[in-house]
Amino acid sequence: MKHAKYLALTAGLLASTTAVAQERFITIGTGGQTGVYFVVGQSICRLVNRDSAKTNLKCTAPSTGGSIANINAIKAGDMDMGVAQSDWQYHAYNGTSEYEGNKFDKERAVFSVHSEPFTVIASKAANIASFDDLKGKRVNVGNPGSGQLATMQVVLDAKGWSMDDFALASELKPAEQAAALGDNKVDAIIYTVGHPNGSIQEAVSTIDANLVPVQGEAIDKLVADNPFYAYATIPGGMYAGSPDDVTTFGVKATFVTSSDVPDDVVYEVVKAVFDNFDRFKKLHPAFENLKEEDMIKDGLSAPLHDGAVKYYKERGWM
Ligand code: GLU
Protein backbone atom coordinates (compact mmCIF):
# COMPACT_ATOMS: atom_id res chain seq x y z
CA MET A 1 0.00 0.00 0.00
CA LYS A 2 2.66 2.37 1.12
CA HIS A 3 4.75 1.33 -1.82
CA ALA A 4 1.96 2.02 -4.36
CA LYS A 5 1.42 5.45 -2.91
CA TYR A 6 5.11 6.14 -3.21
CA LEU A 7 5.10 5.03 -6.84
CA ALA A 8 2.12 7.24 -7.63
CA LEU A 9 3.85 10.16 -5.99
CA THR A 10 7.04 9.51 -7.95
CA ALA A 11 5.09 9.34 -11.21
CA GLY A 12 3.42 12.64 -10.37
CA LEU A 13 6.75 14.24 -9.59
CA LEU A 14 8.25 12.96 -12.81
CA ALA A 15 5.35 14.33 -14.84
CA SER A 16 5.69 17.76 -13.28
CA THR A 17 9.48 17.80 -13.66
CA THR A 18 9.11 17.10 -17.38
CA ALA A 19 6.63 19.95 -17.71
CA VAL A 20 8.95 22.33 -15.85
CA ALA A 21 11.95 21.31 -17.92
CA GLN A 22 10.19 22.48 -21.06
CA GLU A 23 9.73 26.04 -19.86
CA ARG A 24 12.78 27.78 -18.53
CA PHE A 25 12.38 31.05 -16.67
CA ILE A 26 15.11 33.63 -16.65
CA THR A 27 15.20 36.77 -14.55
CA ILE A 28 17.14 39.88 -15.48
CA GLY A 29 17.99 42.46 -12.79
CA THR A 30 17.48 46.06 -13.87
CA GLY A 31 17.19 49.31 -11.85
CA GLY A 32 14.55 51.88 -10.97
CA GLN A 33 11.56 52.19 -13.27
CA THR A 34 12.53 55.70 -14.39
CA GLY A 35 16.07 54.69 -15.35
CA VAL A 36 17.56 53.11 -18.47
CA TYR A 37 18.47 49.68 -16.98
CA PHE A 38 14.78 48.95 -16.69
CA VAL A 39 14.42 49.57 -20.43
CA VAL A 40 17.51 47.42 -21.16
CA GLY A 41 16.04 44.47 -19.25
CA GLN A 42 12.52 44.94 -20.60
CA SER A 43 13.84 45.23 -24.17
CA ILE A 44 15.99 42.11 -23.90
CA CYS A 45 13.08 40.14 -22.45
CA ARG A 46 10.75 41.38 -25.16
CA LEU A 47 13.11 40.01 -27.83
CA VAL A 48 13.75 36.75 -25.94
CA ASN A 49 10.03 36.17 -25.39
CA ARG A 50 9.23 36.56 -29.10
CA ASP A 51 11.07 33.26 -29.58
CA SER A 52 9.63 31.48 -26.52
CA ALA A 53 7.78 28.91 -28.62
CA LYS A 54 11.11 27.81 -30.10
CA THR A 55 13.48 28.25 -27.17
CA ASN A 56 11.12 27.57 -24.23
CA LEU A 57 12.70 30.54 -22.49
CA LYS A 58 10.46 32.95 -20.58
CA CYS A 59 12.16 36.14 -19.53
CA THR A 60 11.18 38.67 -16.88
CA ALA A 61 13.01 41.87 -15.91
CA PRO A 62 11.75 43.32 -12.63
CA SER A 63 12.77 46.69 -11.24
CA THR A 64 15.60 46.39 -8.67
CA GLY A 65 17.94 48.61 -6.63
CA GLY A 66 20.52 48.69 -9.48
CA SER A 67 24.08 47.48 -10.14
CA ILE A 68 25.13 46.23 -6.72
CA ALA A 69 21.74 44.63 -6.02
CA ASN A 70 21.90 42.87 -9.42
CA ILE A 71 25.44 41.55 -9.04
CA ASN A 72 24.65 40.28 -5.55
CA ALA A 73 21.43 38.59 -6.72
CA ILE A 74 23.26 36.85 -9.59
CA LYS A 75 26.01 35.76 -7.22
CA ALA A 76 23.42 34.32 -4.82
CA GLY A 77 21.69 32.50 -7.72
CA ASP A 78 18.49 34.53 -7.21
CA MET A 79 18.74 36.10 -10.67
CA ASP A 80 20.28 34.82 -13.90
CA MET A 81 21.51 38.01 -15.49
CA GLY A 82 21.52 41.71 -14.87
CA VAL A 83 22.74 45.15 -15.78
CA ALA A 84 25.70 46.57 -13.85
CA GLN A 85 28.08 49.49 -14.14
CA SER A 86 31.50 48.58 -15.54
CA ASP A 87 33.22 49.69 -12.30
CA TRP A 88 31.16 47.26 -10.21
CA GLN A 89 31.52 44.45 -12.73
CA TYR A 90 35.27 44.89 -12.34
CA HIS A 91 35.30 45.12 -8.55
CA ALA A 92 32.99 42.11 -8.10
CA TYR A 93 35.14 39.90 -10.34
CA ASN A 94 38.41 41.08 -8.80
CA GLY A 95 37.24 41.24 -5.19
CA THR A 96 38.24 44.88 -4.80
CA SER A 97 36.63 48.03 -3.33
CA GLU A 98 33.10 47.20 -2.10
CA TYR A 99 33.76 43.52 -3.01
CA GLU A 100 36.90 43.06 -0.95
CA GLY A 101 36.62 39.63 0.70
CA ASN A 102 33.49 38.95 -1.34
CA LYS A 103 34.88 38.04 -4.75
CA PHE A 104 32.46 36.84 -7.45
CA ASP A 105 34.81 34.75 -9.59
CA LYS A 106 31.95 33.07 -11.44
CA GLU A 107 30.90 36.47 -12.75
CA ARG A 108 30.80 36.55 -16.55
CA ALA A 109 30.45 39.47 -18.95
CA VAL A 110 27.93 39.26 -21.79
CA PHE A 111 28.10 42.65 -23.52
CA SER A 112 28.17 46.34 -22.71
CA VAL A 113 25.39 48.74 -23.51
CA HIS A 114 25.25 52.55 -23.27
CA SER A 115 27.57 55.02 -21.50
CA GLU A 116 26.55 56.29 -18.10
CA PRO A 117 27.94 59.65 -17.04
CA PHE A 118 28.15 60.26 -13.28
CA THR A 119 25.46 62.91 -13.28
CA VAL A 120 24.87 65.64 -10.72
CA ILE A 121 21.79 67.78 -11.07
CA ALA A 122 21.04 70.69 -8.73
CA SER A 123 18.21 73.12 -8.25
CA LYS A 124 19.24 76.55 -9.59
CA ALA A 125 18.22 78.14 -6.27
CA ALA A 126 20.98 76.17 -4.49
CA ASN A 127 23.72 77.87 -6.57
CA ILE A 128 25.75 74.74 -7.19
CA ALA A 129 28.20 75.28 -10.06
CA SER A 130 30.76 72.56 -9.28
CA PHE A 131 31.01 69.32 -7.32
CA ASP A 132 32.83 71.18 -4.51
CA ASP A 133 29.76 73.40 -4.02
CA LEU A 134 27.88 70.31 -2.80
CA LYS A 135 29.67 70.61 0.55
CA GLY A 136 27.12 71.45 3.26
CA LYS A 137 24.17 70.87 0.93
CA ARG A 138 21.29 68.35 0.98
CA VAL A 139 22.18 65.68 -1.54
CA ASN A 140 20.40 62.53 -2.65
CA VAL A 141 23.39 60.21 -2.93
CA GLY A 142 21.55 57.18 -4.36
CA ASN A 143 19.49 54.27 -3.01
CA PRO A 144 21.16 51.30 -1.31
CA GLY A 145 22.08 48.71 -3.96
CA SER A 146 22.52 51.30 -6.69
CA GLY A 147 25.64 51.88 -8.71
CA GLN A 148 25.48 55.63 -8.08
CA LEU A 149 25.61 55.26 -4.29
CA ALA A 150 28.66 52.98 -4.55
CA THR A 151 30.39 55.22 -7.11
CA MET A 152 29.55 58.34 -5.09
CA GLN A 153 31.39 56.73 -2.17
CA VAL A 154 34.41 56.21 -4.46
CA VAL A 155 34.32 59.89 -5.44
CA LEU A 156 34.04 61.00 -1.81
CA ASP A 157 36.97 58.76 -0.84
CA ALA A 158 39.02 60.16 -3.73
CA LYS A 159 38.32 63.69 -2.54
CA GLY A 160 38.90 62.89 1.14
CA TRP A 161 35.26 63.71 1.94
CA SER A 162 32.61 61.65 3.67
CA MET A 163 28.81 61.61 3.75
CA ASP A 164 29.09 63.87 6.82
CA ASP A 165 30.25 66.69 4.55
CA PHE A 166 26.63 67.07 3.42
CA ALA A 167 23.87 68.70 5.48
CA LEU A 168 21.81 65.69 4.40
CA ALA A 169 22.75 62.56 2.46
CA SER A 170 19.43 60.98 1.50
CA GLU A 171 19.10 57.59 -0.16
CA LEU A 172 15.89 57.96 -2.14
CA LYS A 173 15.23 55.79 -5.18
CA PRO A 174 15.47 57.24 -8.68
CA ALA A 175 11.66 57.29 -8.94
CA GLU A 176 11.48 59.52 -5.84
CA GLN A 177 14.51 61.74 -6.30
CA ALA A 178 13.09 64.08 -8.97
CA ALA A 179 10.09 64.87 -6.79
CA ALA A 180 12.39 65.45 -3.79
CA LEU A 181 14.34 68.02 -5.82
CA GLY A 182 11.11 69.61 -7.02
CA ASP A 183 9.70 69.81 -3.49
CA ASN A 184 12.90 71.43 -2.16
CA LYS A 185 13.65 68.45 0.07
CA VAL A 186 17.14 68.13 -1.45
CA ASP A 187 19.42 70.59 -3.29
CA ALA A 188 20.96 68.07 -5.67
CA ILE A 189 20.74 64.48 -6.84
CA ILE A 190 23.42 62.04 -8.01
CA TYR A 191 22.57 59.53 -10.72
CA THR A 192 24.88 57.38 -12.83
CA VAL A 193 22.64 56.83 -15.81
CA GLY A 194 22.31 56.86 -19.60
CA HIS A 195 21.00 59.99 -21.31
CA PRO A 196 18.44 61.18 -22.05
CA ASN A 197 16.37 59.60 -19.28
CA GLY A 198 12.94 60.13 -17.79
CA SER A 199 14.09 60.73 -14.23
CA ILE A 200 16.21 63.78 -15.06
CA GLN A 201 13.68 65.02 -17.59
CA GLU A 202 11.11 64.92 -14.80
CA ALA A 203 13.43 66.83 -12.46
CA VAL A 204 14.13 69.64 -14.93
CA SER A 205 10.50 69.97 -15.91
CA THR A 206 9.26 70.58 -12.36
CA ILE A 207 11.85 73.18 -11.21
CA ASP A 208 14.73 75.24 -12.57
CA ALA A 209 17.71 72.93 -12.33
CA ASN A 210 21.14 72.60 -13.87
CA LEU A 211 23.62 69.82 -14.54
CA VAL A 212 26.81 70.22 -12.50
CA PRO A 213 30.29 69.46 -13.93
CA VAL A 214 32.34 66.85 -12.02
CA GLN A 215 35.99 67.70 -12.62
CA GLY A 216 39.30 68.29 -10.89
CA GLU A 217 42.37 66.46 -9.65
CA ALA A 218 40.56 63.68 -7.81
CA ILE A 219 38.52 62.85 -10.92
CA ASP A 220 41.60 63.01 -13.18
CA LYS A 221 43.28 60.49 -10.88
CA LEU A 222 40.24 58.17 -10.90
CA VAL A 223 40.18 58.21 -14.71
CA ALA A 224 43.97 57.75 -15.00
CA ASP A 225 44.11 54.88 -12.50
CA ASN A 226 41.06 52.85 -13.53
CA PRO A 227 40.34 51.30 -16.94
CA PHE A 228 36.58 51.32 -16.28
CA TYR A 229 36.35 55.12 -15.84
CA ALA A 230 36.49 57.64 -18.68
CA TYR A 231 35.72 61.32 -19.14
CA ALA A 232 32.15 61.87 -20.27
CA THR A 233 30.12 64.74 -21.67
CA ILE A 234 26.40 65.37 -21.35
CA PRO A 235 25.47 67.32 -24.47
CA GLY A 236 24.20 70.88 -24.05
CA GLY A 237 20.51 71.29 -24.76
CA MET A 238 19.59 67.72 -23.87
CA TYR A 239 17.84 68.94 -20.73
CA ALA A 240 16.05 72.22 -20.00
CA GLY A 241 18.29 74.61 -18.03
CA SER A 242 21.61 73.15 -19.28
CA PRO A 243 22.33 74.73 -22.69
CA ASP A 244 26.09 73.97 -22.61
CA ASP A 245 27.99 70.67 -22.65
CA VAL A 246 28.76 69.44 -19.15
CA THR A 247 31.94 67.50 -18.42
CA THR A 248 32.04 64.68 -15.91
CA PHE A 249 33.36 61.12 -15.82
CA GLY A 250 31.48 57.91 -16.32
CA VAL A 251 31.19 54.19 -16.83
CA LYS A 252 29.52 51.79 -19.24
CA ALA A 253 26.32 49.96 -18.46
CA THR A 254 27.16 46.27 -18.91
CA PHE A 255 25.19 43.06 -19.04
CA VAL A 256 26.52 40.34 -16.72
CA THR A 257 25.72 36.80 -15.67
CA SER A 258 27.28 33.83 -13.87
CA SER A 259 29.19 30.83 -15.23
CA ASP A 260 26.47 28.76 -13.49
CA VAL A 261 23.94 29.93 -16.10
CA PRO A 262 23.93 27.35 -18.95
CA ASP A 263 25.65 28.22 -22.24
CA ASP A 264 22.53 27.67 -24.34
CA VAL A 265 20.51 30.12 -22.21
CA VAL A 266 23.09 32.89 -22.57
CA TYR A 267 23.48 32.04 -26.26
CA GLU A 268 19.72 32.43 -26.89
CA VAL A 269 19.58 35.75 -25.01
CA VAL A 270 22.56 37.17 -26.92
CA LYS A 271 21.13 35.87 -30.19
CA ALA A 272 17.75 37.49 -29.47
CA VAL A 273 19.47 40.87 -29.00
CA PHE A 274 21.91 40.79 -31.91
CA ASP A 275 19.69 39.03 -34.45
CA ASN A 276 17.23 41.88 -33.82
CA PHE A 277 19.75 44.63 -33.21
CA ASP A 278 18.03 47.39 -35.24
CA ARG A 279 14.85 46.77 -33.32
CA PHE A 280 16.75 46.77 -30.01
CA LYS A 281 18.43 50.12 -30.76
CA LYS A 282 15.06 51.77 -31.33
CA LEU A 283 13.79 50.86 -27.86
CA HIS A 284 15.59 53.74 -26.08
CA PRO A 285 17.36 56.88 -27.35
CA ALA A 286 20.42 55.94 -25.22
CA PHE A 287 20.86 52.82 -27.43
CA GLU A 288 20.85 54.77 -30.69
CA ASN A 289 24.62 54.77 -31.30
CA LEU A 290 25.45 51.30 -30.04
CA LYS A 291 27.88 49.30 -32.19
CA GLU A 292 28.23 45.53 -31.98
CA GLU A 293 32.03 45.54 -32.16
CA ASP A 294 32.30 47.92 -29.17
CA MET A 295 29.67 46.12 -27.13
CA ILE A 296 31.59 42.86 -27.04
CA LYS A 297 34.67 44.49 -25.49
CA ASP A 298 34.18 48.01 -24.03
CA GLY A 299 33.75 48.12 -20.26
CA LEU A 300 34.07 44.34 -19.85
CA SER A 301 36.55 43.01 -17.30
CA ALA A 302 35.10 39.65 -16.24
CA PRO A 303 35.65 36.89 -18.85
CA LEU A 304 32.94 36.61 -21.51
CA HIS A 305 30.39 33.86 -20.87
CA ASP A 306 30.97 30.83 -23.14
CA GLY A 307 27.41 31.05 -24.49
CA ALA A 308 28.06 34.62 -25.63
CA VAL A 309 31.44 33.67 -27.15
CA LYS A 310 29.71 30.95 -29.19
CA TYR A 311 27.35 33.50 -30.76
CA TYR A 312 30.08 36.13 -31.34
CA LYS A 313 32.24 33.50 -33.09
CA GLU A 314 29.33 32.43 -35.27
CA ARG A 315 28.93 36.03 -36.35
CA GLY A 316 32.67 36.27 -37.07
CA TRP A 317 33.16 39.00 -34.46
CA MET A 318 35.86 37.05 -32.62
N1 GLU B 1 23.66 53.06 -12.97
C1 GLU B 1 22.55 52.83 -12.08
C2 GLU B 1 22.90 51.71 -11.12
O1 GLU B 1 23.85 51.03 -11.30
C3 GLU B 1 21.25 52.50 -12.77
C4 GLU B 1 20.87 53.41 -13.89
C5 GLU B 1 19.60 53.01 -14.59
O2 GLU B 1 18.72 52.47 -13.95
O3 GLU B 1 19.54 53.23 -15.79
O4 GLU B 1 22.23 51.46 -10.17
Coordinates of C-alpha atoms and ligand atoms in Angstrom, one line a residue:
M1 CA 0.0 0.0 0.0
K2 CA 2.7 2.4 1.1
H3 CA 4.7 1.3 -1.8
A4 CA 2.0 2.0 -4.4
K5 CA 1.4 5.5 -2.9
Y6 CA 5.1 6.1 -3.2
L7 CA 5.1 5.0 -6.8
A8 CA 2.1 7.2 -7.6
L9 CA 3.9 10.2 -6.0
T10 CA 7.0 9.5 -8.0
A11 CA 5.1 9.3 -11.2
G12 CA 3.4 12.6 -10.4
L13 CA 6.7 14.2 -9.6
L14 CA 8.2 13.0 -12.8
A15 CA 5.3 14.3 -14.8
S16 CA 5.7 17.8 -13.3
T17 CA 9.5 17.8 -13.7
T18 CA 9.1 17.1 -17.4
A19 CA 6.6 20.0 -17.7
V20 CA 9.0 22.3 -15.9
A21 CA 12.0 21.3 -17.9
Q22 CA 10.2 22.5 -21.1
E23 CA 9.7 26.0 -19.9
R24 CA 12.8 27.8 -18.5
F25 CA 12.4 31.1 -16.7
I26 CA 15.1 33.6 -16.7
T27 CA 15.2 36.8 -14.6
I28 CA 17.1 39.9 -15.5
G29 CA 18.0 42.5 -12.8
T30 CA 17.5 46.1 -13.9
G31 CA 17.2 49.3 -11.9
G32 CA 14.6 51.9 -11.0
Q33 CA 11.6 52.2 -13.3
T34 CA 12.5 55.7 -14.4
G35 CA 16.1 54.7 -15.4
V36 CA 17.6 53.1 -18.5
Y37 CA 18.5 49.7 -17.0
F38 CA 14.8 48.9 -16.7
V39 CA 14.4 49.6 -20.4
V40 CA 17.5 47.4 -21.2
G41 CA 16.0 44.5 -19.3
Q42 CA 12.5 44.9 -20.6
S43 CA 13.8 45.2 -24.2
I44 CA 16.0 42.1 -23.9
C45 CA 13.1 40.1 -22.4
R46 CA 10.8 41.4 -25.2
L47 CA 13.1 40.0 -27.8
V48 CA 13.7 36.7 -25.9
N49 CA 10.0 36.2 -25.4
R50 CA 9.2 36.6 -29.1
D51 CA 11.1 33.3 -29.6
S52 CA 9.6 31.5 -26.5
A53 CA 7.8 28.9 -28.6
K54 CA 11.1 27.8 -30.1
T55 CA 13.5 28.3 -27.2
N56 CA 11.1 27.6 -24.2
L57 CA 12.7 30.5 -22.5
K58 CA 10.5 32.9 -20.6
C59 CA 12.2 36.1 -19.5
T60 CA 11.2 38.7 -16.9
A61 CA 13.0 41.9 -15.9
P62 CA 11.7 43.3 -12.6
S63 CA 12.8 46.7 -11.2
T64 CA 15.6 46.4 -8.7
G65 CA 17.9 48.6 -6.6
G66 CA 20.5 48.7 -9.5
S67 CA 24.1 47.5 -10.1
I68 CA 25.1 46.2 -6.7
A69 CA 21.7 44.6 -6.0
N70 CA 21.9 42.9 -9.4
I71 CA 25.4 41.5 -9.0
N72 CA 24.7 40.3 -5.5
A73 CA 21.4 38.6 -6.7
I74 CA 23.3 36.8 -9.6
K75 CA 26.0 35.8 -7.2
A76 CA 23.4 34.3 -4.8
G77 CA 21.7 32.5 -7.7
D78 CA 18.5 34.5 -7.2
M79 CA 18.7 36.1 -10.7
D80 CA 20.3 34.8 -13.9
M81 CA 21.5 38.0 -15.5
G82 CA 21.5 41.7 -14.9
V83 CA 22.7 45.1 -15.8
A84 CA 25.7 46.6 -13.9
Q85 CA 28.1 49.5 -14.1
S86 CA 31.5 48.6 -15.5
D87 CA 33.2 49.7 -12.3
W88 CA 31.2 47.3 -10.2
Q89 CA 31.5 44.5 -12.7
Y90 CA 35.3 44.9 -12.3
H91 CA 35.3 45.1 -8.5
A92 CA 33.0 42.1 -8.1
Y93 CA 35.1 39.9 -10.3
N94 CA 38.4 41.1 -8.8
G95 CA 37.2 41.2 -5.2
T96 CA 38.2 44.9 -4.8
S97 CA 36.6 48.0 -3.3
E98 CA 33.1 47.2 -2.1
Y99 CA 33.8 43.5 -3.0
E100 CA 36.9 43.1 -1.0
G101 CA 36.6 39.6 0.7
N102 CA 33.5 38.9 -1.3
K103 CA 34.9 38.0 -4.8
F104 CA 32.5 36.8 -7.4
D105 CA 34.8 34.8 -9.6
K106 CA 32.0 33.1 -11.4
E107 CA 30.9 36.5 -12.7
R108 CA 30.8 36.6 -16.6
A109 CA 30.5 39.5 -19.0
V110 CA 27.9 39.3 -21.8
F111 CA 28.1 42.7 -23.5
S112 CA 28.2 46.3 -22.7
V113 CA 25.4 48.7 -23.5
H114 CA 25.3 52.6 -23.3
S115 CA 27.6 55.0 -21.5
E116 CA 26.5 56.3 -18.1
P117 CA 27.9 59.7 -17.0
F118 CA 28.1 60.3 -13.3
T119 CA 25.5 62.9 -13.3
V120 CA 24.9 65.6 -10.7
I121 CA 21.8 67.8 -11.1
A122 CA 21.0 70.7 -8.7
S123 CA 18.2 73.1 -8.2
K124 CA 19.2 76.5 -9.6
A125 CA 18.2 78.1 -6.3
A126 CA 21.0 76.2 -4.5
N127 CA 23.7 77.9 -6.6
I128 CA 25.8 74.7 -7.2
A129 CA 28.2 75.3 -10.1
S130 CA 30.8 72.6 -9.3
F131 CA 31.0 69.3 -7.3
D132 CA 32.8 71.2 -4.5
D133 CA 29.8 73.4 -4.0
L134 CA 27.9 70.3 -2.8
K135 CA 29.7 70.6 0.5
G136 CA 27.1 71.4 3.3
K137 CA 24.2 70.9 0.9
R138 CA 21.3 68.3 1.0
V139 CA 22.2 65.7 -1.5
N140 CA 20.4 62.5 -2.7
V141 CA 23.4 60.2 -2.9
G142 CA 21.5 57.2 -4.4
N143 CA 19.5 54.3 -3.0
P144 CA 21.2 51.3 -1.3
G145 CA 22.1 48.7 -4.0
S146 CA 22.5 51.3 -6.7
G147 CA 25.6 51.9 -8.7
Q148 CA 25.5 55.6 -8.1
L149 CA 25.6 55.3 -4.3
A150 CA 28.7 53.0 -4.6
T151 CA 30.4 55.2 -7.1
M152 CA 29.5 58.3 -5.1
Q153 CA 31.4 56.7 -2.2
V154 CA 34.4 56.2 -4.5
V155 CA 34.3 59.9 -5.4
L156 CA 34.0 61.0 -1.8
D157 CA 37.0 58.8 -0.8
A158 CA 39.0 60.2 -3.7
K159 CA 38.3 63.7 -2.5
G160 CA 38.9 62.9 1.1
W161 CA 35.3 63.7 1.9
S162 CA 32.6 61.6 3.7
M163 CA 28.8 61.6 3.8
D164 CA 29.1 63.9 6.8
D165 CA 30.2 66.7 4.6
F166 CA 26.6 67.1 3.4
A167 CA 23.9 68.7 5.5
L168 CA 21.8 65.7 4.4
A169 CA 22.8 62.6 2.5
S170 CA 19.4 61.0 1.5
E171 CA 19.1 57.6 -0.2
L172 CA 15.9 58.0 -2.1
K173 CA 15.2 55.8 -5.2
P174 CA 15.5 57.2 -8.7
A175 CA 11.7 57.3 -8.9
E176 CA 11.5 59.5 -5.8
Q177 CA 14.5 61.7 -6.3
A178 CA 13.1 64.1 -9.0
A179 CA 10.1 64.9 -6.8
A180 CA 12.4 65.5 -3.8
L181 CA 14.3 68.0 -5.8
G182 CA 11.1 69.6 -7.0
D183 CA 9.7 69.8 -3.5
N184 CA 12.9 71.4 -2.2
K185 CA 13.7 68.5 0.1
V186 CA 17.1 68.1 -1.5
D187 CA 19.4 70.6 -3.3
A188 CA 21.0 68.1 -5.7
I189 CA 20.7 64.5 -6.8
I190 CA 23.4 62.0 -8.0
Y191 CA 22.6 59.5 -10.7
T192 CA 24.9 57.4 -12.8
V193 CA 22.6 56.8 -15.8
G194 CA 22.3 56.9 -19.6
H195 CA 21.0 60.0 -21.3
P196 CA 18.4 61.2 -22.1
N197 CA 16.4 59.6 -19.3
G198 CA 12.9 60.1 -17.8
S199 CA 14.1 60.7 -14.2
I200 CA 16.2 63.8 -15.1
Q201 CA 13.7 65.0 -17.6
E202 CA 11.1 64.9 -14.8
A203 CA 13.4 66.8 -12.5
V204 CA 14.1 69.6 -14.9
S205 CA 10.5 70.0 -15.9
T206 CA 9.3 70.6 -12.4
I207 CA 11.8 73.2 -11.2
D208 CA 14.7 75.2 -12.6
A209 CA 17.7 72.9 -12.3
N210 CA 21.1 72.6 -13.9
L211 CA 23.6 69.8 -14.5
V212 CA 26.8 70.2 -12.5
P213 CA 30.3 69.5 -13.9
V214 CA 32.3 66.9 -12.0
Q215 CA 36.0 67.7 -12.6
G216 CA 39.3 68.3 -10.9
E217 CA 42.4 66.5 -9.7
A218 CA 40.6 63.7 -7.8
I219 CA 38.5 62.8 -10.9
D220 CA 41.6 63.0 -13.2
K221 CA 43.3 60.5 -10.9
L222 CA 40.2 58.2 -10.9
V223 CA 40.2 58.2 -14.7
A224 CA 44.0 57.7 -15.0
D225 CA 44.1 54.9 -12.5
N226 CA 41.1 52.9 -13.5
P227 CA 40.3 51.3 -16.9
F228 CA 36.6 51.3 -16.3
Y229 CA 36.3 55.1 -15.8
A230 CA 36.5 57.6 -18.7
Y231 CA 35.7 61.3 -19.1
A232 CA 32.2 61.9 -20.3
T233 CA 30.1 64.7 -21.7
I234 CA 26.4 65.4 -21.3
P235 CA 25.5 67.3 -24.5
G236 CA 24.2 70.9 -24.0
G237 CA 20.5 71.3 -24.8
M238 CA 19.6 67.7 -23.9
Y239 CA 17.8 68.9 -20.7
A240 CA 16.0 72.2 -20.0
G241 CA 18.3 74.6 -18.0
S242 CA 21.6 73.2 -19.3
P243 CA 22.3 74.7 -22.7
D244 CA 26.1 74.0 -22.6
D245 CA 28.0 70.7 -22.7
V246 CA 28.8 69.4 -19.2
T247 CA 31.9 67.5 -18.4
T248 CA 32.0 64.7 -15.9
F249 CA 33.4 61.1 -15.8
G250 CA 31.5 57.9 -16.3
V251 CA 31.2 54.2 -16.8
K252 CA 29.5 51.8 -19.2
A253 CA 26.3 50.0 -18.5
T254 CA 27.2 46.3 -18.9
F255 CA 25.2 43.1 -19.0
V256 CA 26.5 40.3 -16.7
T257 CA 25.7 36.8 -15.7
S258 CA 27.3 33.8 -13.9
S259 CA 29.2 30.8 -15.2
D260 CA 26.5 28.8 -13.5
V261 CA 23.9 29.9 -16.1
P262 CA 23.9 27.4 -18.9
D263 CA 25.6 28.2 -22.2
D264 CA 22.5 27.7 -24.3
V265 CA 20.5 30.1 -22.2
V266 CA 23.1 32.9 -22.6
Y267 CA 23.5 32.0 -26.3
E268 CA 19.7 32.4 -26.9
V269 CA 19.6 35.7 -25.0
V270 CA 22.6 37.2 -26.9
K271 CA 21.1 35.9 -30.2
A272 CA 17.7 37.5 -29.5
V273 CA 19.5 40.9 -29.0
F274 CA 21.9 40.8 -31.9
D275 CA 19.7 39.0 -34.5
N276 CA 17.2 41.9 -33.8
F277 CA 19.7 44.6 -33.2
D278 CA 18.0 47.4 -35.2
R279 CA 14.9 46.8 -33.3
F280 CA 16.8 46.8 -30.0
K281 CA 18.4 50.1 -30.8
K282 CA 15.1 51.8 -31.3
L283 CA 13.8 50.9 -27.9
H284 CA 15.6 53.7 -26.1
P285 CA 17.4 56.9 -27.4
A286 CA 20.4 55.9 -25.2
F287 CA 20.9 52.8 -27.4
E288 CA 20.9 54.8 -30.7
N289 CA 24.6 54.8 -31.3
L290 CA 25.4 51.3 -30.0
K291 CA 27.9 49.3 -32.2
E292 CA 28.2 45.5 -32.0
E293 CA 32.0 45.5 -32.2
D294 CA 32.3 47.9 -29.2
M295 CA 29.7 46.1 -27.1
I296 CA 31.6 42.9 -27.0
K297 CA 34.7 44.5 -25.5
D298 CA 34.2 48.0 -24.0
G299 CA 33.8 48.1 -20.3
L300 CA 34.1 44.3 -19.8
S301 CA 36.6 43.0 -17.3
A302 CA 35.1 39.6 -16.2
P303 CA 35.7 36.9 -18.9
L304 CA 32.9 36.6 -21.5
H305 CA 30.4 33.9 -20.9
D306 CA 31.0 30.8 -23.1
G307 CA 27.4 31.0 -24.5
A308 CA 28.1 34.6 -25.6
V309 CA 31.4 33.7 -27.1
K310 CA 29.7 31.0 -29.2
Y311 CA 27.4 33.5 -30.8
Y312 CA 30.1 36.1 -31.3
K313 CA 32.2 33.5 -33.1
E314 CA 29.3 32.4 -35.3
R315 CA 28.9 36.0 -36.4
G316 CA 32.7 36.3 -37.1
W317 CA 33.2 39.0 -34.5
M318 CA 35.9 37.0 -32.6
Ligands
GLU1 N1 23.7 53.1 -13.0 C1 22.6 52.8 -12.1 C2 22.9 51.7 -11.1 O1 23.9 51.0 -11.3 C3 21.3 52.5 -12.8 C4 20.9 53.4 -13.9 C5 19.6 53.0 -14.6 O2 18.7 52.5 -13.9 O3 19.5 53.2 -15.8 O4 22.2 51.5 -10.2

